């Protein structure tokens, strides 16, 4: 890992490098997953910070967070987002770094934590299909998942999909080892270029929508804001996983389409949230 | 809500100034009974905008709209007409939106444009276009031709027995559709999608975090696409279906009760053909299992699938790590901030000391 580049990622992000340095940085990013991951994190933090107004952390938030850290727990689903509260904030600007005020940075980091917490919460709910299964459903929780219902069905056996290049009789249980991708290289091994799915006009649209949403979020009920943010986090996680999958298998058409579709969903959800924020009646809370 | 309305249609519980038609003045009574009936001509649209409460629409053969309001909440309602549109909404008082339970009986042919915030919406037997949208509440439709366009952010969307097109979406809950014969588009982010006993020729169902379940016949030339990111796909189809099935997964699995032959199209994408293969069925799950099952076969519970459990565990772990990292960053920031404040205070006190000297 080149620590020199690690320290200059924000310059890269802010387009402050010379063309030659930029090219060099991109070459390095292509070979350094750690730097690529750090860059992605910076981009996320910056995007979130830009979508939030200067806002100090709410009083008492630190104590709560510290207590949870001490207790070895994660941040639970928040009762109120820090960004919803306004007040004077302390400003700190770093030279040659992302131009964020400290409150913005804190709010951004907090937002990341809260959003992640929201997603965790949503996942921990163990949501199953749809509440209230209608009459006539044939599914059964107690039924074996993969068991054939007829005695004549062929036996289950697992194979790698790649091995089934030839026509292969099944009932098959096809699995891949790349499951979850949690251990896979983070992001693509390539730097964010114009052809990268996350650096297209979609990203600009997403940033614009986030700004618009930030302007109108006070009109939304805090619970709705939390729901929207936790769902955005779910989408972002899916995008991250899609990117990792694409990095592992760049020519995979399915993954490309899936990633594009997930990006579209993100834009649509932001659009919807923005419309909601702009059309909701102002209610004094 | 439209910003401008034309002449008023009804003056109920009268407003002498003629600015608003007011319905359902505050009352101690908690019963719900007919408040007023408004004549309408074919081609009209009924528009209701509610903030809190419920909107319930049933239909009849008369060319009139009967408006009932649950008086227990003591709100007033304005009724306005603009061209062929009749608009109802709770009267806003002191900038506080009203909360009303609407019970409406409307002509079958009337178009409906319904919206709410903390509102549940229920519609029955509508034979014209229905647009219903809420933020926090369920949306339900039964029978009728529609077409239906229904959405909720934090509520479930359910449709049963619709004969026309159904567009149904929820952000944070599921979508459940039964006995639909028109084209279907169903979408969720964090919820499952269930489609049962439908005879639709075109279905597109997509979610990110949740399963997609389909149970029904496949039309000869039908087109069906079911996708999820983190969930299973469970398709129950007839033994002798005629369908070309495309199955795609990145890190999930495929489990078929039918004796099928999988042809690999490319990495992670397979195809199998049932019968003459005339219908097109695309099944995609990024990291869940795709099940193909016979009718009346023992069900696959997606969330008891060990693989899905394992995957969700990994996702949780990943998110936990991320949260821990973010919290650590926050703590570091706070420590730095404290140190800086301390330095500033020391510097300030030093300066004051210098000045005193």
mmCIF file of N, CA and C in Angstrom, chain B residues 233-340:
data_model
loop_
_atom_site.group_PDB
_atom_site.id
_atom_site.type_symbol
_atom_site.label_atom_id
_atom_site.label_comp_id
_atom_site.label_asym_id
_atom_site.label_seq_id
_atom_site.Cartn_x
_atom_site.Cartn_y
_atom_site.Cartn_z
ATOM 1 N N UNK B 233 -36.557 -16.482 -4.480
ATOM 2 C CA UNK B 233 -37.667 -16.411 -5.440
ATOM 3 C C UNK B 233 -38.323 -17.777 -5.434
ATOM 4 N N UNK B 234 -39.613 -17.767 -5.227
ATOM 5 C CA UNK B 234 -40.346 -19.015 -5.074
ATOM 6 C C UNK B 234 -41.445 -19.041 -6.128
ATOM 7 N N UNK B 235 -41.271 -19.876 -7.124
ATOM 8 C CA UNK B 235 -42.246 -19.930 -8.211
ATOM 9 C C UNK B 235 -42.964 -21.275 -8.183
ATOM 10 N N UNK B 236 -44.267 -21.214 -8.051
ATOM 11 C CA UNK B 236 -45.094 -22.423 -8.117
ATOM 12 C C UNK B 236 -45.848 -22.372 -9.434
ATOM 13 N N UNK B 237 -45.550 -23.307 -10.302
ATOM 14 C CA UNK B 237 -46.200 -23.273 -11.622
ATOM 15 C C UNK B 237 -46.693 -24.669 -11.992
ATOM 16 N N UNK B 238 -47.616 -24.724 -12.932
ATOM 17 C CA UNK B 238 -48.217 -26.023 -13.273
ATOM 18 C C UNK B 238 -47.181 -27.023 -13.790
ATOM 19 N N UNK B 239 -47.502 -28.254 -13.607
ATOM 20 C CA UNK B 239 -46.609 -29.349 -14.029
ATOM 21 C C UNK B 239 -46.290 -29.258 -15.521
ATOM 22 N N UNK B 240 -47.303 -28.902 -16.303
ATOM 23 C CA UNK B 240 -47.099 -28.924 -17.761
ATOM 24 C C UNK B 240 -47.054 -27.507 -18.334
ATOM 25 N N UNK B 241 -46.355 -26.659 -17.709
ATOM 26 C CA UNK B 241 -46.234 -25.286 -18.201
ATOM 27 C C UNK B 241 -45.403 -25.258 -19.484
ATOM 28 N N UNK B 242 -45.685 -24.261 -20.321
ATOM 29 C CA UNK B 242 -44.873 -24.053 -21.521
ATOM 30 C C UNK B 242 -44.096 -22.766 -21.320
ATOM 31 N N UNK B 243 -42.891 -22.892 -20.857
ATOM 32 C CA UNK B 243 -42.144 -21.672 -20.521
ATOM 33 C C UNK B 243 -40.647 -21.859 -20.708
ATOM 34 N N UNK B 244 -40.018 -20.795 -21.158
ATOM 35 C CA UNK B 244 -38.563 -20.749 -21.170
ATOM 36 C C UNK B 244 -38.146 -19.974 -19.933
ATOM 37 N N UNK B 245 -37.446 -20.642 -19.040
ATOM 38 C CA UNK B 245 -37.108 -20.029 -17.753
ATOM 39 C C UNK B 245 -35.638 -19.665 -17.729
ATOM 40 N N UNK B 246 -35.388 -18.381 -17.481
ATOM 41 C CA UNK B 246 -34.009 -17.915 -17.332
ATOM 42 C C UNK B 246 -33.758 -17.687 -15.852
ATOM 43 N N UNK B 247 -32.678 -18.252 -15.334
ATOM 44 C CA UNK B 247 -32.382 -18.137 -13.903
ATOM 45 C C UNK B 247 -31.013 -17.488 -13.721
ATOM 46 N N UNK B 248 -30.970 -16.429 -12.945
ATOM 47 C CA UNK B 248 -29.699 -15.731 -12.719
ATOM 48 C C UNK B 248 -29.480 -15.532 -11.230
ATOM 49 N N UNK B 249 -28.273 -15.817 -10.789
ATOM 50 C CA UNK B 249 -27.918 -15.550 -9.400
ATOM 51 C C UNK B 249 -26.419 -15.346 -9.316
ATOM 52 N N UNK B 250 -26.011 -14.471 -8.400
ATOM 53 C CA UNK B 250 -24.569 -14.281 -8.236
ATOM 54 C C UNK B 250 -24.032 -15.228 -7.174
ATOM 55 N N UNK B 251 -24.658 -15.234 -6.037
ATOM 56 C CA UNK B 251 -24.147 -16.113 -4.983
ATOM 57 C C UNK B 251 -25.267 -16.883 -4.298
ATOM 58 N N UNK B 252 -26.343 -17.063 -5.007
ATOM 59 C CA UNK B 252 -27.444 -17.824 -4.440
ATOM 60 C C UNK B 252 -27.468 -19.238 -4.998
ATOM 61 N N UNK B 253 -28.631 -19.835 -4.970
ATOM 62 C CA UNK B 253 -28.747 -21.196 -5.462
ATOM 63 C C UNK B 253 -29.993 -21.381 -6.299
ATOM 64 N N UNK B 254 -30.093 -22.537 -6.908
ATOM 65 C CA UNK B 254 -31.279 -22.870 -7.700
ATOM 66 C C UNK B 254 -31.784 -24.226 -7.226
ATOM 67 N N UNK B 255 -33.070 -24.282 -6.976
ATOM 68 C CA UNK B 255 -33.631 -25.529 -6.450
ATOM 69 C C UNK B 255 -34.937 -25.801 -7.177
ATOM 70 N N UNK B 256 -34.929 -26.830 -8.000
ATOM 71 C CA UNK B 256 -36.119 -27.130 -8.795
ATOM 72 C C UNK B 256 -36.711 -28.469 -8.396
ATOM 73 N N UNK B 257 -38.016 -28.500 -8.223
ATOM 74 C CA UNK B 257 -38.705 -29.758 -7.969
ATOM 75 C C UNK B 257 -38.957 -30.497 -9.278
ATOM 76 N N UNK B 258 -38.888 -29.773 -10.369
ATOM 77 C CA UNK B 258 -39.092 -30.392 -11.678
ATOM 78 C C UNK B 258 -37.765 -30.998 -12.160
ATOM 79 N N UNK B 259 -37.825 -32.072 -12.874
ATOM 80 C CA UNK B 259 -36.600 -32.583 -13.476
ATOM 81 C C UNK B 259 -36.217 -31.713 -14.666
ATOM 82 N N UNK B 260 -35.382 -30.762 -14.439
ATOM 83 C CA UNK B 260 -35.063 -29.787 -15.495
ATOM 84 C C UNK B 260 -33.633 -29.983 -15.991
ATOM 85 N N UNK B 261 -33.384 -29.447 -17.150
ATOM 86 C CA UNK B 261 -32.042 -29.424 -17.710
ATOM 87 C C UNK B 261 -31.588 -27.979 -17.762
ATOM 88 N N UNK B 262 -30.513 -27.680 -17.060
ATOM 89 C CA UNK B 262 -30.031 -26.304 -17.021
ATOM 90 C C UNK B 262 -28.971 -26.100 -18.091
ATOM 91 N N UNK B 263 -29.175 -25.103 -18.902
ATOM 92 C CA UNK B 263 -28.165 -24.758 -19.893
ATOM 93 C C UNK B 263 -27.508 -23.467 -19.448
ATOM 94 N N UNK B 264 -26.218 -23.480 -19.365
ATOM 95 C CA UNK B 264 -25.513 -22.276 -18.920
ATOM 96 C C UNK B 264 -25.405 -21.306 -20.086
ATOM 97 N N UNK B 265 -25.969 -20.126 -19.914
ATOM 98 C CA UNK B 265 -25.883 -19.104 -20.951
ATOM 99 C C UNK B 265 -24.590 -18.323 -20.806
ATOM 100 N N UNK B 266 -24.274 -17.984 -19.581
ATOM 101 C CA UNK B 266 -23.019 -17.326 -19.230
ATOM 102 C C UNK B 266 -22.852 -17.527 -17.733
ATOM 103 N N UNK B 267 -21.775 -16.978 -17.189
ATOM 104 C CA UNK B 267 -21.558 -17.160 -15.757
ATOM 105 C C UNK B 267 -22.766 -16.646 -15.003
ATOM 106 N N UNK B 268 -23.252 -17.412 -14.090
ATOM 107 C CA UNK B 268 -24.367 -17.072 -13.203
ATOM 108 C C UNK B 268 -25.719 -16.993 -13.905
ATOM 109 N N UNK B 269 -25.804 -17.377 -15.147
ATOM 110 C CA UNK B 269 -27.092 -17.269 -15.844
ATOM 111 C C UNK B 269 -27.377 -18.582 -16.579
ATOM 112 N N UNK B 270 -28.542 -19.124 -16.287
ATOM 113 C CA UNK B 270 -28.895 -20.429 -16.840
ATOM 114 C C UNK B 270 -30.277 -20.352 -17.498
ATOM 115 N N UNK B 271 -30.542 -21.383 -18.284
ATOM 116 C CA UNK B 271 -31.859 -21.422 -18.921
ATOM 117 C C UNK B 271 -32.361 -22.855 -18.946
ATOM 118 N N UNK B 272 -33.655 -22.966 -18.788
ATOM 119 C CA UNK B 272 -34.273 -24.277 -18.939
ATOM 120 C C UNK B 272 -35.627 -24.094 -19.620
ATOM 121 N N UNK B 273 -36.041 -25.100 -20.314
ATOM 122 C CA UNK B 273 -37.282 -24.984 -21.083
ATOM 123 C C UNK B 273 -38.294 -26.023 -20.604
ATOM 124 N N UNK B 274 -39.504 -25.547 -20.395
ATOM 125 C CA UNK B 274 -40.609 -26.427 -20.040
ATOM 126 C C UNK B 274 -41.566 -26.504 -21.239
ATOM 127 N N UNK B 275 -41.932 -27.683 -21.633
ATOM 128 C CA UNK B 275 -42.886 -27.861 -22.733
ATOM 129 C C UNK B 275 -42.408 -27.163 -23.986
ATOM 130 N N UNK B 276 -43.309 -26.401 -24.603
ATOM 131 C CA UNK B 276 -42.948 -25.712 -25.840
ATOM 132 C C UNK B 276 -42.202 -24.404 -25.569
ATOM 133 N N UNK B 277 -42.121 -24.006 -24.335
ATOM 134 C CA UNK B 277 -41.300 -22.844 -23.967
ATOM 135 C C UNK B 277 -41.819 -21.508 -24.451
ATOM 136 N N UNK B 278 -43.107 -21.390 -24.669
ATOM 137 C CA UNK B 278 -43.629 -20.153 -25.264
ATOM 138 C C UNK B 278 -43.631 -18.974 -24.284
ATOM 139 N N UNK B 279 -43.941 -19.224 -23.061
ATOM 140 C CA UNK B 279 -43.923 -18.113 -22.081
ATOM 141 C C UNK B 279 -42.478 -17.817 -21.679
ATOM 142 N N UNK B 280 -42.260 -16.579 -21.262
ATOM 143 C CA UNK B 280 -40.905 -16.168 -20.887
ATOM 144 C C UNK B 280 -40.898 -15.865 -19.393
ATOM 145 N N UNK B 281 -40.015 -16.538 -18.678
ATOM 146 C CA UNK B 281 -39.965 -16.376 -17.220
ATOM 147 C C UNK B 281 -38.528 -16.086 -16.800
ATOM 148 N N UNK B 282 -38.283 -14.867 -16.347
ATOM 149 C CA UNK B 282 -36.940 -14.478 -15.900
ATOM 150 C C UNK B 282 -36.909 -14.415 -14.382
ATOM 151 N N UNK B 283 -36.021 -15.154 -13.779
ATOM 152 C CA UNK B 283 -35.922 -15.203 -12.320
ATOM 153 C C UNK B 283 -34.509 -14.803 -11.912
ATOM 154 N N UNK B 284 -34.408 -13.776 -11.080
ATOM 155 C CA UNK B 284 -33.079 -13.288 -10.702
ATOM 156 C C UNK B 284 -33.016 -13.024 -9.202
ATOM 157 N N UNK B 285 -32.064 -13.659 -8.544
ATOM 158 C CA UNK B 285 -31.804 -13.341 -7.142
ATOM 159 C C UNK B 285 -30.303 -13.219 -6.949
ATOM 160 N N UNK B 286 -29.860 -12.066 -6.514
ATOM 161 C CA UNK B 286 -28.426 -11.827 -6.388
ATOM 162 C C UNK B 286 -27.797 -12.814 -5.410
ATOM 163 N N UNK B 287 -28.439 -12.958 -4.248
ATOM 164 C CA UNK B 287 -27.828 -13.855 -3.271
ATOM 165 C C UNK B 287 -28.844 -14.715 -2.521
ATOM 166 N N UNK B 288 -29.903 -15.038 -3.200
ATOM 167 C CA UNK B 288 -30.881 -15.928 -2.583
ATOM 168 C C UNK B 288 -31.118 -17.136 -3.478
ATOM 169 N N UNK B 289 -31.898 -18.050 -2.971
ATOM 170 C CA UNK B 289 -32.175 -19.266 -3.731
ATOM 171 C C UNK B 289 -33.408 -19.082 -4.610
ATOM 172 N N UNK B 290 -33.352 -19.628 -5.800
ATOM 173 C CA UNK B 290 -34.510 -19.614 -6.699
ATOM 174 C C UNK B 290 -35.156 -20.997 -6.649
ATOM 175 N N UNK B 291 -36.404 -21.021 -6.244
ATOM 176 C CA UNK B 291 -37.135 -22.291 -6.142
ATOM 177 C C UNK B 291 -38.134 -22.404 -7.291
ATOM 178 N N UNK B 292 -38.186 -23.560 -7.893
ATOM 179 C CA UNK B 292 -39.237 -23.879 -8.861
ATOM 180 C C UNK B 292 -40.009 -25.055 -8.280
ATOM 181 N N UNK B 293 -41.306 -24.854 -8.073
ATOM 182 C CA UNK B 293 -42.068 -25.897 -7.391
ATOM 183 C C UNK B 293 -43.358 -26.227 -8.110
ATOM 184 N N UNK B 294 -43.833 -27.418 -7.847
ATOM 185 C CA UNK B 294 -45.130 -27.838 -8.390
ATOM 186 C C UNK B 294 -46.257 -27.303 -7.497
ATOM 187 N N UNK B 295 -47.447 -27.186 -8.070
ATOM 188 C CA UNK B 295 -48.591 -26.793 -7.232
ATOM 189 C C UNK B 295 -48.831 -27.828 -6.136
ATOM 190 N N UNK B 296 -49.340 -27.363 -5.054
ATOM 191 C CA UNK B 296 -49.681 -28.228 -3.913
ATOM 192 C C UNK B 296 -48.479 -28.931 -3.299
ATOM 193 N N UNK B 297 -47.326 -28.524 -3.709
ATOM 194 C CA UNK B 297 -46.127 -29.113 -3.134
ATOM 195 C C UNK B 297 -45.816 -28.413 -1.825
ATOM 196 N N UNK B 298 -45.100 -29.129 -0.961
ATOM 197 C CA UNK B 298 -44.721 -28.503 0.304
ATOM 198 C C UNK B 298 -43.992 -27.192 0.022
ATOM 199 N N UNK B 299 -44.339 -26.184 0.768
ATOM 200 C CA UNK B 299 -43.823 -24.847 0.493
ATOM 201 C C UNK B 299 -42.359 -24.683 0.849
ATOM 202 N N UNK B 300 -41.732 -23.748 0.195
ATOM 203 C CA UNK B 300 -40.371 -23.377 0.569
ATOM 204 C C UNK B 300 -40.482 -22.104 1.384
ATOM 205 N N UNK B 301 -40.072 -22.161 2.604
ATOM 206 C CA UNK B 301 -40.083 -20.929 3.384
ATOM 207 C C UNK B 301 -38.742 -20.249 3.178
ATOM 208 N N UNK B 302 -38.798 -19.168 2.447
ATOM 209 C CA UNK B 302 -37.547 -18.522 2.048
ATOM 210 C C UNK B 302 -36.685 -18.196 3.246
ATOM 211 N N UNK B 303 -37.331 -17.750 4.313
ATOM 212 C CA UNK B 303 -36.535 -17.266 5.420
ATOM 213 C C UNK B 303 -36.171 -18.356 6.412
ATOM 214 N N UNK B 304 -36.582 -19.587 6.123
ATOM 215 C CA UNK B 304 -36.027 -20.672 6.913
ATOM 216 C C UNK B 304 -34.929 -21.355 6.100
ATOM 217 N N UNK B 305 -34.740 -20.854 4.896
ATOM 218 C CA UNK B 305 -33.652 -21.353 4.066
ATOM 219 C C UNK B 305 -32.323 -21.039 4.763
ATOM 220 N N UNK B 306 -31.566 -22.072 5.035
ATOM 221 C CA UNK B 306 -30.319 -21.879 5.787
ATOM 222 C C UNK B 306 -29.375 -20.930 5.063
ATOM 223 N N UNK B 307 -29.375 -21.025 3.743
ATOM 224 C CA UNK B 307 -28.471 -20.156 2.987
ATOM 225 C C UNK B 307 -28.849 -18.696 3.160
ATOM 226 N N UNK B 308 -30.162 -18.456 3.069
ATOM 227 C CA UNK B 308 -30.619 -17.073 3.218
ATOM 228 C C UNK B 308 -30.294 -16.556 4.613
ATOM 229 N N UNK B 309 -30.462 -17.430 5.608
ATOM 230 C CA UNK B 309 -30.133 -17.031 6.974
ATOM 231 C C UNK B 309 -28.664 -16.652 7.073
ATOM 232 N N UNK B 310 -27.853 -17.507 6.472
ATOM 233 C CA UNK B 310 -26.411 -17.285 6.523
ATOM 234 C C UNK B 310 -26.052 -15.959 5.842
ATOM 235 N N UNK B 311 -26.702 -15.712 4.730
ATOM 236 C CA UNK B 311 -26.423 -14.484 3.991
ATOM 237 C C UNK B 311 -26.827 -13.265 4.798
ATOM 238 N N UNK B 312 -27.987 -13.348 5.413
ATOM 239 C CA UNK B 312 -28.434 -12.195 6.179
ATOM 240 C C UNK B 312 -27.534 -11.966 7.378
ATOM 241 N N UNK B 313 -27.028 -13.093 7.937
ATOM 242 C CA UNK B 313 -26.106 -12.969 9.052
ATOM 243 C C UNK B 313 -24.856 -12.218 8.592
ATOM 244 N N UNK B 314 -24.395 -12.561 7.394
ATOM 245 C CA UNK B 314 -23.205 -11.885 6.874
ATOM 246 C C UNK B 314 -23.481 -10.407 6.639
ATOM 247 N N UNK B 315 -24.669 -10.123 6.115
ATOM 248 C CA UNK B 315 -25.020 -8.715 5.870
ATOM 249 C C UNK B 315 -25.064 -7.945 7.188
ATOM 250 N N UNK B 316 -25.647 -8.596 8.206
ATOM 251 C CA UNK B 316 -25.721 -7.925 9.504
ATOM 252 C C UNK B 316 -24.328 -7.661 10.049
ATOM 253 N N UNK B 317 -23.471 -8.687 9.907
ATOM 254 C CA UNK B 317 -22.107 -8.549 10.408
ATOM 255 C C UNK B 317 -21.422 -7.377 9.702
ATOM 256 N N UNK B 318 -21.629 -7.331 8.408
ATOM 257 C CA UNK B 318 -21.017 -6.270 7.619
ATOM 258 C C UNK B 318 -21.490 -4.896 8.094
ATOM 259 N N UNK B 319 -22.799 -4.808 8.322
ATOM 260 C CA UNK B 319 -23.350 -3.531 8.764
ATOM 261 C C UNK B 319 -22.895 -3.198 10.184
ATOM 262 N N UNK B 320 -22.796 -4.226 11.034
ATOM 263 C CA UNK B 320 -22.310 -3.993 12.395
ATOM 264 C C UNK B 320 -20.898 -3.419 12.357
ATOM 265 N N UNK B 321 -20.081 -4.027 11.529
ATOM 266 C CA UNK B 321 -18.698 -3.553 11.425
ATOM 267 C C UNK B 321 -18.671 -2.104 10.982
ATOM 268 N N UNK B 322 -19.520 -1.814 10.034
ATOM 269 C CA UNK B 322 -19.561 -0.456 9.501
ATOM 270 C C UNK B 322 -20.013 0.530 10.582
ATOM 271 N N UNK B 323 -21.030 0.133 11.317
ATOM 272 C CA UNK B 323 -21.518 1.016 12.376
ATOM 273 C C UNK B 323 -20.428 1.233 13.422
ATOM 274 N N UNK B 324 -19.750 0.141 13.805
ATOM 275 C CA UNK B 324 -18.688 0.270 14.794
ATOM 276 C C UNK B 324 -17.608 1.235 14.304
ATOM 277 N N UNK B 325 -17.295 1.091 13.022
ATOM 278 C CA UNK B 325 -16.259 1.953 12.454
ATOM 279 C C UNK B 325 -16.716 3.414 12.491
ATOM 280 N N UNK B 326 -17.959 3.630 12.098
ATOM 281 C CA UNK B 326 -18.483 4.994 12.100
ATOM 282 C C UNK B 326 -18.500 5.577 13.513
ATOM 283 N N UNK B 327 -18.912 4.752 14.462
ATOM 284 C CA UNK B 327 -18.967 5.225 15.843
ATOM 285 C C UNK B 327 -17.567 5.541 16.347
ATOM 286 N N UNK B 328 -16.620 4.694 15.978
ATOM 287 C CA UNK B 328 -15.236 4.948 16.388
ATOM 288 C C UNK B 328 -14.753 6.272 15.782
ATOM 289 N N UNK B 329 -15.080 6.471 14.517
ATOM 290 C CA UNK B 329 -14.693 7.732 13.875
ATOM 291 C C UNK B 329 -15.289 8.916 14.623
ATOM 292 N N UNK B 330 -16.553 8.764 14.998
ATOM 293 C CA UNK B 330 -17.214 9.848 15.725
ATOM 294 C C UNK B 330 -16.521 10.112 17.063
ATOM 295 N N UNK B 331 -16.148 9.015 17.726
ATOM 296 C CA UNK B 331 -15.500 9.168 19.024
ATOM 297 C C UNK B 331 -14.154 9.870 18.857
ATOM 298 N N UNK B 332 -13.430 9.450 17.819
ATOM 299 C CA UNK B 332 -12.142 10.092 17.554
ATOM 300 C C UNK B 332 -12.319 11.581 17.292
ATOM 301 N N UNK B 333 -13.352 11.884 16.496
ATOM 302 C CA UNK B 333 -13.613 13.291 16.181
ATOM 303 C C UNK B 333 -13.897 14.085 17.451
ATOM 304 N N UNK B 334 -14.680 13.449 18.307
ATOM 305 C CA UNK B 334 -15.046 14.134 19.534
ATOM 306 C C UNK B 334 -13.813 14.366 20.410
ATOM 307 N N UNK B 335 -12.954 13.339 20.469
ATOM 308 C CA UNK B 335 -11.732 13.479 21.264
ATOM 309 C C UNK B 335 -10.879 14.619 20.727
ATOM 310 N N UNK B 336 -10.771 14.650 19.407
ATOM 311 C CA UNK B 336 -9.982 15.721 18.788
ATOM 312 C C UNK B 336 -10.590 17.077 19.110
ATOM 313 N N UNK B 337 -11.913 17.108 19.043
ATOM 314 C CA UNK B 337 -12.617 18.352 19.322
ATOM 315 C C UNK B 337 -12.367 18.802 20.763
ATOM 316 N N UNK B 338 -12.407 17.836 21.687
ATOM 317 C CA UNK B 338 -12.151 18.150 23.092
ATOM 318 C C UNK B 338 -10.747 18.696 23.274
ATOM 319 N N UNK B 339 -9.777 17.995 22.653
ATOM 320 C CA UNK B 339 -8.382 18.429 22.762
ATOM 321 C C UNK B 339 -8.219 19.849 22.237
ATOM 322 N N UNK B 340 -8.914 20.101 21.120
ATOM 323 C CA UNK B 340 -8.791 21.420 20.512
ATOM 324 C C UNK B 340 -9.380 22.486 21.433
#
